[in-house]
mmCIF file of C-alpha atoms and ligand atoms in Angstrom:
data_model
loop_
_atom_site.group_PDB
_atom_site.id
_atom_site.type_symbol
_atom_site.label_atom_id
_atom_site.label_comp_id
_atom_site.label_asym_id
_atom_site.label_seq_id
_atom_site.Cartn_x
_atom_site.Cartn_y
_atom_site.Cartn_z
ATOM 1 C CA MET A 1 2.572 4.732 -34.348
ATOM 2 C CA SER A 2 -0.440 3.583 -36.349
ATOM 3 C CA ASP A 3 -2.971 1.530 -34.452
ATOM 4 C CA LYS A 4 -3.238 3.801 -31.461
ATOM 5 C CA ILE A 5 -5.531 2.608 -28.711
ATOM 6 C CA GLU A 6 -8.567 4.844 -28.439
ATOM 7 C CA ILE A 7 -9.789 5.549 -24.917
ATOM 8 C CA ASP A 8 -13.273 7.029 -24.687
ATOM 9 C CA ARG A 9 -15.003 8.479 -21.617
ATOM 10 C CA ASP A 10 -16.458 5.140 -20.486
ATOM 11 C CA THR A 11 -13.166 3.284 -20.626
ATOM 12 C CA TRP A 12 -11.244 2.467 -17.476
ATOM 13 C CA VAL A 13 -7.626 1.391 -17.878
ATOM 14 C CA LEU A 14 -5.849 -1.175 -15.719
ATOM 15 C CA VAL A 15 -2.118 -1.484 -16.400
ATOM 16 C CA LEU A 16 0.090 -4.285 -15.124
ATOM 17 C CA THR A 17 3.839 -3.781 -15.364
ATOM 18 C CA GLY A 18 6.803 -6.054 -14.845
ATOM 19 C CA ALA A 19 10.568 -5.916 -14.871
ATOM 20 C CA GLY A 20 10.723 -5.097 -18.598
ATOM 21 C CA VAL A 21 9.364 -1.599 -17.920
ATOM 22 C CA SER A 22 12.401 -0.855 -15.738
ATOM 23 C CA ALA A 23 14.872 -2.435 -18.175
ATOM 24 C CA GLU A 24 15.359 0.817 -20.103
ATOM 25 C CA SER A 25 16.237 2.503 -16.803
ATOM 26 C CA GLY A 26 19.100 0.019 -16.474
ATOM 27 C CA ILE A 27 17.658 -2.514 -14.043
ATOM 28 C CA PRO A 28 18.135 -6.040 -15.378
ATOM 29 C CA THR A 29 14.987 -8.167 -15.697
ATOM 30 C CA PHE A 30 14.599 -11.308 -13.585
ATOM 31 C CA ARG A 31 14.881 -13.780 -16.360
ATOM 32 C CA ALA A 32 17.539 -11.798 -18.211
ATOM 33 C CA SER A 33 20.472 -14.024 -17.393
ATOM 34 C CA PRO A 34 20.091 -17.529 -18.772
ATOM 35 C CA ASP A 35 21.176 -19.135 -15.508
ATOM 36 C CA GLY A 36 19.020 -16.894 -13.297
ATOM 37 C CA LEU A 37 21.723 -16.810 -10.657
ATOM 38 C CA TRP A 38 22.948 -14.118 -8.274
ATOM 39 C CA GLU A 39 26.481 -14.804 -7.001
ATOM 40 C CA ASN A 40 25.855 -18.496 -7.682
ATOM 41 C CA HIS A 41 22.674 -18.510 -5.592
ATOM 42 C CA LYS A 42 19.331 -19.274 -7.177
ATOM 43 C CA ILE A 43 17.026 -16.255 -6.934
ATOM 44 C CA GLU A 44 14.538 -18.435 -5.047
ATOM 45 C CA ASP A 45 17.207 -18.977 -2.381
ATOM 46 C CA VAL A 46 17.554 -15.290 -1.627
ATOM 47 C CA ALA A 47 13.926 -14.333 -2.233
ATOM 48 C CA SER A 48 12.054 -16.782 -0.043
ATOM 49 C CA PRO A 49 11.170 -17.211 3.635
ATOM 50 C CA GLU A 50 13.312 -20.367 3.679
ATOM 51 C CA GLY A 51 16.284 -18.447 2.276
ATOM 52 C CA PHE A 52 15.846 -15.761 4.930
ATOM 53 C CA ALA A 53 15.623 -18.353 7.709
ATOM 54 C CA ASP A 54 18.805 -20.019 6.423
ATOM 55 C CA ASN A 55 20.919 -16.945 5.822
ATOM 56 C CA PRO A 56 19.351 -13.549 6.596
ATOM 57 C CA ALA A 57 22.646 -11.699 6.088
ATOM 58 C CA LEU A 58 22.905 -13.016 2.530
ATOM 59 C CA VAL A 59 19.309 -11.998 1.817
ATOM 60 C CA TRP A 60 19.946 -8.498 3.165
ATOM 61 C CA ARG A 61 23.097 -8.244 1.012
ATOM 62 C CA PHE A 62 21.067 -9.196 -2.061
ATOM 63 C CA TYR A 63 18.386 -6.585 -1.309
ATOM 64 C CA SER A 64 20.951 -3.956 -0.312
ATOM 65 C CA GLU A 65 22.533 -4.342 -3.751
ATOM 66 C CA ARG A 66 19.138 -3.977 -5.350
ATOM 67 C CA ARG A 67 18.403 -0.884 -3.258
ATOM 68 C CA ALA A 68 21.689 0.683 -4.339
ATOM 69 C CA LYS A 69 21.000 -0.117 -7.993
ATOM 70 C CA ALA A 70 17.419 1.184 -7.920
ATOM 71 C CA LYS A 71 18.559 4.415 -6.256
ATOM 72 C CA SER A 72 21.174 4.994 -8.937
ATOM 73 C CA VAL A 73 18.750 4.944 -11.882
ATOM 74 C CA GLU A 74 15.924 7.150 -13.135
ATOM 75 C CA PRO A 75 12.405 6.488 -14.441
ATOM 76 C CA ASN A 76 12.262 6.180 -18.248
ATOM 77 C CA PRO A 77 9.732 7.310 -20.902
ATOM 78 C CA GLY A 78 7.563 4.216 -20.224
ATOM 79 C CA HIS A 79 7.091 5.249 -16.585
ATOM 80 C CA HIS A 80 6.409 8.863 -17.598
ATOM 81 C CA ALA A 81 3.844 7.820 -20.227
ATOM 82 C CA LEU A 82 1.831 6.021 -17.542
ATOM 83 C CA VAL A 83 1.888 9.129 -15.346
ATOM 84 C CA ALA A 84 0.629 11.208 -18.279
ATOM 85 C CA LEU A 85 -2.179 8.707 -18.893
ATOM 86 C CA GLU A 86 -3.172 8.741 -15.214
ATOM 87 C CA GLU A 87 -3.285 12.544 -15.278
ATOM 88 C CA LYS A 88 -5.802 12.391 -18.132
ATOM 89 C CA LEU A 89 -7.962 9.584 -16.708
ATOM 90 C CA GLY A 90 -7.885 10.222 -12.954
ATOM 91 C CA ASP A 91 -9.858 7.535 -11.113
ATOM 92 C CA ARG A 92 -10.473 5.683 -14.365
ATOM 93 C CA PHE A 93 -6.850 4.542 -14.167
ATOM 94 C CA LEU A 94 -5.087 2.005 -11.963
ATOM 95 C CA LEU A 95 -1.507 0.757 -12.176
ATOM 96 C CA ALA A 96 -0.553 -2.593 -10.652
ATOM 97 C CA THR A 97 3.153 -3.295 -10.720
ATOM 98 C CA GLN A 98 5.221 -6.344 -9.937
ATOM 99 C CA ASN A 99 8.271 -4.105 -9.720
ATOM 100 C CA VAL A 100 9.671 -3.357 -6.300
ATOM 101 C CA ASP A 101 12.133 -0.675 -7.464
ATOM 102 C CA GLY A 102 9.845 2.277 -6.679
ATOM 103 C CA LEU A 103 10.357 3.861 -10.125
ATOM 104 C CA HIS A 104 6.637 4.268 -10.870
ATOM 105 C CA GLY A 105 6.179 6.203 -7.632
ATOM 106 C CA ARG A 106 9.269 8.312 -8.313
ATOM 107 C CA ALA A 107 7.952 9.110 -11.804
ATOM 108 C CA GLY A 108 4.716 10.373 -10.215
ATOM 109 C CA SER A 109 2.218 7.493 -10.449
ATOM 110 C CA ARG A 110 -0.265 7.814 -7.584
ATOM 111 C CA ARG A 111 -3.012 5.294 -8.282
ATOM 112 C CA LEU A 112 -0.458 2.565 -7.817
ATOM 113 C CA VAL A 113 -0.552 -0.906 -6.260
ATOM 114 C CA GLU A 114 2.881 -2.438 -5.683
ATOM 115 C CA ILE A 115 1.694 -6.015 -5.493
ATOM 116 C CA HIS A 116 5.142 -7.498 -4.782
ATOM 117 C CA GLY A 117 6.113 -4.867 -2.208
ATOM 118 C CA ASN A 118 8.727 -2.131 -2.286
ATOM 119 C CA LEU A 119 12.502 -2.321 -1.985
ATOM 120 C CA PHE A 120 12.596 0.805 0.160
ATOM 121 C CA LYS A 121 10.325 -0.528 2.853
ATOM 122 C CA THR A 122 11.253 -2.799 5.718
ATOM 123 C CA ARG A 123 9.134 -4.649 8.240
ATOM 124 C CA CYS A 124 9.639 -6.975 11.173
ATOM 125 C CA SER A 125 9.617 -10.700 10.487
ATOM 126 C CA THR A 126 8.117 -11.272 13.934
ATOM 127 C CA CYS A 127 5.899 -8.442 15.167
ATOM 128 C CA GLU A 128 2.953 -6.708 13.510
ATOM 129 C CA ARG A 129 4.417 -3.198 13.237
ATOM 130 C CA ASP A 130 3.640 -1.424 9.961
ATOM 131 C CA PRO A 131 6.254 -1.505 7.177
ATOM 132 C CA PHE A 132 8.433 1.620 7.366
ATOM 133 C CA ASP A 133 10.584 3.593 4.909
ATOM 134 C CA ASP A 134 14.168 2.369 4.880
ATOM 135 C CA GLU A 135 16.934 3.173 2.416
ATOM 136 C CA ASP A 136 19.754 1.698 4.480
ATOM 137 C CA LEU A 137 22.222 -0.709 2.935
ATOM 138 C CA TYR A 138 23.118 -3.732 5.010
ATOM 139 C CA ALA A 139 26.021 -4.802 2.900
ATOM 140 C CA SER A 140 28.250 -6.533 5.401
ATOM 141 C CA ASN A 141 27.226 -9.429 7.588
ATOM 142 C CA GLU A 142 24.820 -7.244 9.449
ATOM 143 C CA VAL A 143 21.221 -8.323 10.026
ATOM 144 C CA PRO A 144 19.116 -5.497 11.416
ATOM 145 C CA GLY A 145 17.029 -6.224 14.499
ATOM 146 C CA CYS A 146 13.604 -4.785 15.262
ATOM 147 C CA GLY A 147 13.698 -1.867 17.720
ATOM 148 C CA LYS A 148 10.025 -2.305 18.645
ATOM 149 C CA CYS A 149 10.604 -5.923 19.618
ATOM 150 C CA ALA A 150 13.684 -4.907 21.619
ATOM 151 C CA GLU A 151 11.615 -2.318 23.563
ATOM 152 C CA ARG A 152 9.446 -5.187 24.790
ATOM 153 C CA GLY A 153 12.442 -7.367 25.553
ATOM 154 C CA ASP A 154 11.679 -9.558 22.524
ATOM 155 C CA PHE A 155 13.830 -10.305 19.514
ATOM 156 C CA GLY A 156 12.794 -9.935 15.893
ATOM 157 C CA LEU A 157 14.763 -9.659 12.664
ATOM 158 C CA LEU A 158 13.879 -6.964 10.192
ATOM 159 C CA ARG A 159 13.193 -8.129 6.638
ATOM 160 C CA PRO A 160 12.558 -6.450 3.289
ATOM 161 C CA HIS A 161 8.886 -5.628 2.599
ATOM 162 C CA ILE A 162 8.834 -7.855 -0.478
ATOM 163 C CA VAL A 163 6.470 -10.658 -1.403
ATOM 164 C CA TRP A 164 8.791 -13.626 -1.636
ATOM 165 C CA PHE A 165 8.386 -16.908 -3.504
ATOM 166 C CA GLY A 166 5.867 -19.008 -1.634
ATOM 167 C CA GLU A 167 4.236 -15.989 0.059
ATOM 168 C CA MET A 168 0.747 -14.630 -0.480
ATOM 169 C CA LEU A 169 0.037 -11.232 -1.952
ATOM 170 C CA ASP A 170 -1.747 -8.771 0.315
ATOM 171 C CA PRO A 171 -5.465 -9.554 -0.151
ATOM 172 C CA ARG A 172 -6.270 -5.818 0.105
ATOM 173 C CA ASP A 173 -4.171 -5.176 -3.014
ATOM 174 C CA LEU A 174 -5.884 -7.963 -4.947
ATOM 175 C CA HIS A 175 -9.255 -6.709 -3.804
ATOM 176 C CA ARG A 176 -8.497 -3.185 -5.009
ATOM 177 C CA ILE A 177 -7.599 -4.553 -8.452
ATOM 178 C CA SER A 178 -10.675 -6.803 -8.668
ATOM 179 C CA ARG A 179 -12.961 -3.981 -7.575
ATOM 180 C CA PHE A 180 -11.523 -1.742 -10.285
ATOM 181 C CA MET A 181 -12.174 -4.424 -12.915
ATOM 182 C CA ALA A 182 -15.690 -5.056 -11.637
ATOM 183 C CA ASN A 183 -16.662 -1.370 -11.538
ATOM 184 C CA ALA A 184 -15.349 -0.473 -14.996
ATOM 185 C CA PRO A 185 -18.119 0.224 -17.526
ATOM 186 C CA LYS A 186 -15.601 -0.676 -20.261
ATOM 187 C CA LEU A 187 -12.265 -2.132 -19.283
ATOM 188 C CA LEU A 188 -8.957 -1.921 -21.120
ATOM 189 C CA PHE A 189 -6.207 -4.117 -19.700
ATOM 190 C CA ILE A 190 -2.594 -3.452 -20.663
ATOM 191 C CA ALA A 191 0.311 -5.625 -19.525
ATOM 192 C CA ALA A 192 3.796 -4.302 -20.200
ATOM 193 C CA GLY A 193 7.249 -5.793 -19.714
ATOM 194 C CA THR A 194 6.219 -8.977 -17.996
ATOM 195 C CA SER A 195 6.942 -12.570 -18.959
ATOM 196 C CA GLY A 196 3.587 -13.822 -17.625
ATOM 197 C CA ALA A 197 5.338 -16.494 -15.601
ATOM 198 C CA VAL A 198 4.427 -15.543 -12.042
ATOM 199 C CA TYR A 199 0.899 -15.808 -10.612
ATOM 200 C CA PRO A 200 -1.450 -14.333 -9.632
ATOM 201 C CA ALA A 201 -0.319 -11.373 -11.791
ATOM 202 C CA ALA A 202 -0.035 -13.618 -14.865
ATOM 203 C CA GLY A 203 -3.742 -14.440 -14.428
ATOM 204 C CA PHE A 204 -4.981 -10.824 -14.348
ATOM 205 C CA VAL A 205 -5.501 -10.969 -18.113
ATOM 206 C CA ASN A 206 -7.948 -13.855 -17.642
ATOM 207 C CA ASN A 207 -9.811 -12.032 -14.867
ATOM 208 C CA ALA A 208 -9.976 -8.923 -17.019
ATOM 209 C CA ARG A 209 -11.432 -10.896 -19.922
ATOM 210 C CA LYS A 210 -14.167 -12.234 -17.651
ATOM 211 C CA PHE A 211 -15.174 -8.598 -17.249
ATOM 212 C CA GLY A 212 -15.194 -8.165 -21.022
ATOM 213 C CA ALA A 213 -11.895 -6.273 -21.248
ATOM 214 C CA ARG A 214 -9.901 -5.525 -24.353
ATOM 215 C CA THR A 215 -6.437 -6.851 -23.562
ATOM 216 C CA VAL A 216 -3.109 -5.706 -24.963
ATOM 217 C CA LEU A 217 0.386 -6.964 -24.226
ATOM 218 C CA ILE A 218 3.440 -4.780 -24.789
ATOM 219 C CA ASN A 219 6.522 -6.946 -24.480
ATOM 220 C CA ALA A 220 9.902 -7.313 -26.110
ATOM 221 C CA ASP A 221 9.615 -11.118 -26.317
ATOM 222 C CA ALA A 222 6.800 -13.648 -26.312
ATOM 223 C CA ALA A 223 5.217 -14.008 -22.878
ATOM 224 C CA ASP A 224 4.178 -17.326 -21.325
ATOM 225 C CA ASN A 225 0.555 -16.145 -21.203
ATOM 226 C CA GLY A 226 0.739 -14.287 -24.528
ATOM 227 C CA ALA A 227 -2.059 -16.331 -26.106
ATOM 228 C CA GLU A 228 -4.535 -14.882 -23.610
ATOM 229 C CA PHE A 229 -4.245 -11.347 -25.039
ATOM 230 C CA HIS A 230 -6.233 -9.906 -27.934
ATOM 231 C CA ARG A 231 -3.178 -8.063 -29.198
ATOM 232 C CA TRP A 232 0.583 -8.196 -28.710
ATOM 233 C CA ILE A 233 2.665 -5.174 -29.564
ATOM 234 C CA GLN A 234 6.219 -6.411 -29.741
ATOM 235 C CA GLY A 235 8.611 -3.711 -28.642
ATOM 236 C CA LYS A 236 10.163 -1.777 -25.818
ATOM 237 C CA SER A 237 7.737 -0.206 -23.398
ATOM 238 C CA GLY A 238 9.744 3.032 -23.302
ATOM 239 C CA ALA A 239 9.221 3.427 -27.048
ATOM 240 C CA VAL A 240 5.680 2.026 -27.326
ATOM 241 C CA LEU A 241 3.836 3.489 -24.313
ATOM 242 C CA PRO A 242 4.454 7.204 -25.018
ATOM 243 C CA GLU A 243 2.881 6.854 -28.492
ATOM 244 C CA LEU A 244 0.106 4.398 -27.753
ATOM 245 C CA PHE A 245 -2.919 6.159 -26.311
ATOM 246 C CA ASP A 246 -5.468 8.365 -27.956
ATOM 247 C CA VAL A 247 -7.601 9.718 -25.084
ATOM 248 C CA ARG A 248 -10.927 11.145 -26.288
HETATM 249 P P1 OAD B 301 10.640 -11.115 -16.130
HETATM 250 O O1 OAD B 301 12.113 -10.868 -16.016
HETATM 251 O O2 OAD B 301 10.152 -12.502 -15.950
HETATM 252 O O3 OAD B 301 10.116 -10.660 -17.560
HETATM 253 C C1 OAD B 301 10.420 -9.425 -18.117
HETATM 254 C C2 OAD B 301 9.814 -9.398 -19.512
HETATM 255 O O4 OAD B 301 10.016 -8.094 -20.029
HETATM 256 C C3 OAD B 301 10.428 -10.379 -20.494
HETATM 257 O O5 OAD B 301 9.387 -11.097 -21.136
HETATM 258 C C4 OAD B 301 11.176 -9.483 -21.502
HETATM 259 O O6 OAD B 301 11.054 -9.965 -22.836
HETATM 260 C C5 OAD B 301 10.420 -8.195 -21.378
HETATM 261 N N1 OAD B 301 11.218 -7.000 -21.638
HETATM 262 C C6 OAD B 301 12.529 -6.777 -21.410
HETATM 263 N N2 OAD B 301 12.867 -5.518 -21.716
HETATM 264 C C7 OAD B 301 11.731 -4.910 -22.143
HETATM 265 C C8 OAD B 301 11.399 -3.601 -22.562
HETATM 266 N N3 OAD B 301 12.300 -2.627 -22.613
HETATM 267 N N4 OAD B 301 10.115 -3.347 -22.904
HETATM 268 C C9 OAD B 301 9.173 -4.309 -22.870
HETATM 269 N N5 OAD B 301 9.424 -5.569 -22.471
HETATM 270 C C10 OAD B 301 10.680 -5.863 -22.104
HETATM 271 O O7 OAD B 301 9.931 -10.097 -15.124
HETATM 272 P P2 OAD B 301 8.482 -10.139 -14.487
HETATM 273 O O8 OAD B 301 7.474 -10.670 -15.436
HETATM 274 O O9 OAD B 301 8.270 -8.799 -13.881
HETATM 275 O O10 OAD B 301 8.798 -11.434 -8.255
HETATM 276 O O11 OAD B 301 8.679 -11.169 -13.314
HETATM 277 C C11 OAD B 301 7.602 -11.392 -12.467
HETATM 278 C C12 OAD B 301 8.070 -11.619 -11.070
HETATM 279 O O12 OAD B 301 8.999 -12.686 -11.067
HETATM 280 C C13 OAD B 301 8.840 -10.476 -10.453
HETATM 281 O O13 OAD B 301 8.023 -9.495 -9.912
HETATM 282 C C14 OAD B 301 9.626 -11.148 -9.383
HETATM 283 C C15 OAD B 301 10.018 -12.437 -10.106
HETATM 284 O O14 OAD B 301 10.073 -13.521 -9.342
HETATM 285 C C16 OAD B 301 9.210 -11.049 -7.013
HETATM 286 O O15 OAD B 301 10.245 -10.462 -6.792
HETATM 287 C C17 OAD B 301 8.255 -11.390 -5.946
#
């Protein structure tokens, strides 16, 4: 590719990824289907605290399907390109992802903030126990209960460790991202495979610009916040990312 992005020794690189980066692994993006429905339910109805309160078994079935799908696919060249970049830059690199499929971690990304949670973690909806690894599929009408609550004679339902519509992101994650931006002598911000429709992630480009960042969007289609970027490379992240960086 012509127009490679040069990264010198003072440049720190913050990458934000969205569902588009996993598309070439075979995971459909959120806004891929025109009706945005899952089994005739609006996504908001199965990915919200209200949805969980109404029908936890349905929510677990939705996430169990997504667990099964994510487990059946592999990271693609876009994921691997970000691992290669991190290996060259070390602590001058940070990856924030909206994806919950775990593919960046499986590819080998380590300086990784999963701002919307992780499909393969579960936590209690009642008690304060830490999220724990969980690959189980709750595909029937089963709703798992919390063992820790039961030990105390209480009752709590387990829930996916996902940031749902209407919920706040973990402030520690946001702080880690802001601190990275603030400490960078020269910041390069790359967003890839995200429609720029969901905040606060869609606003990272604006924060980055306040710190003087160069900003580049890699996306197959126009993004809602596309006008905020200095440059848009229209294409598939799995084709663009492996060829993009020239690290000096
Ligand atoms: P979207 O589904 O909104 O957007 C995916 C974007 O990726 C679209 O703009 C596509 O054009 C683009 N795209 C598709 N395939 C691509 C490819 N191979 N290479 C590059 N771009 C490609 O997904 P997100 O922006 O990630 O939240 O959605 C943000 C959040 O909305 C999600 O994290 C999710 C959802 O509600 C939660 O689950 C909390």
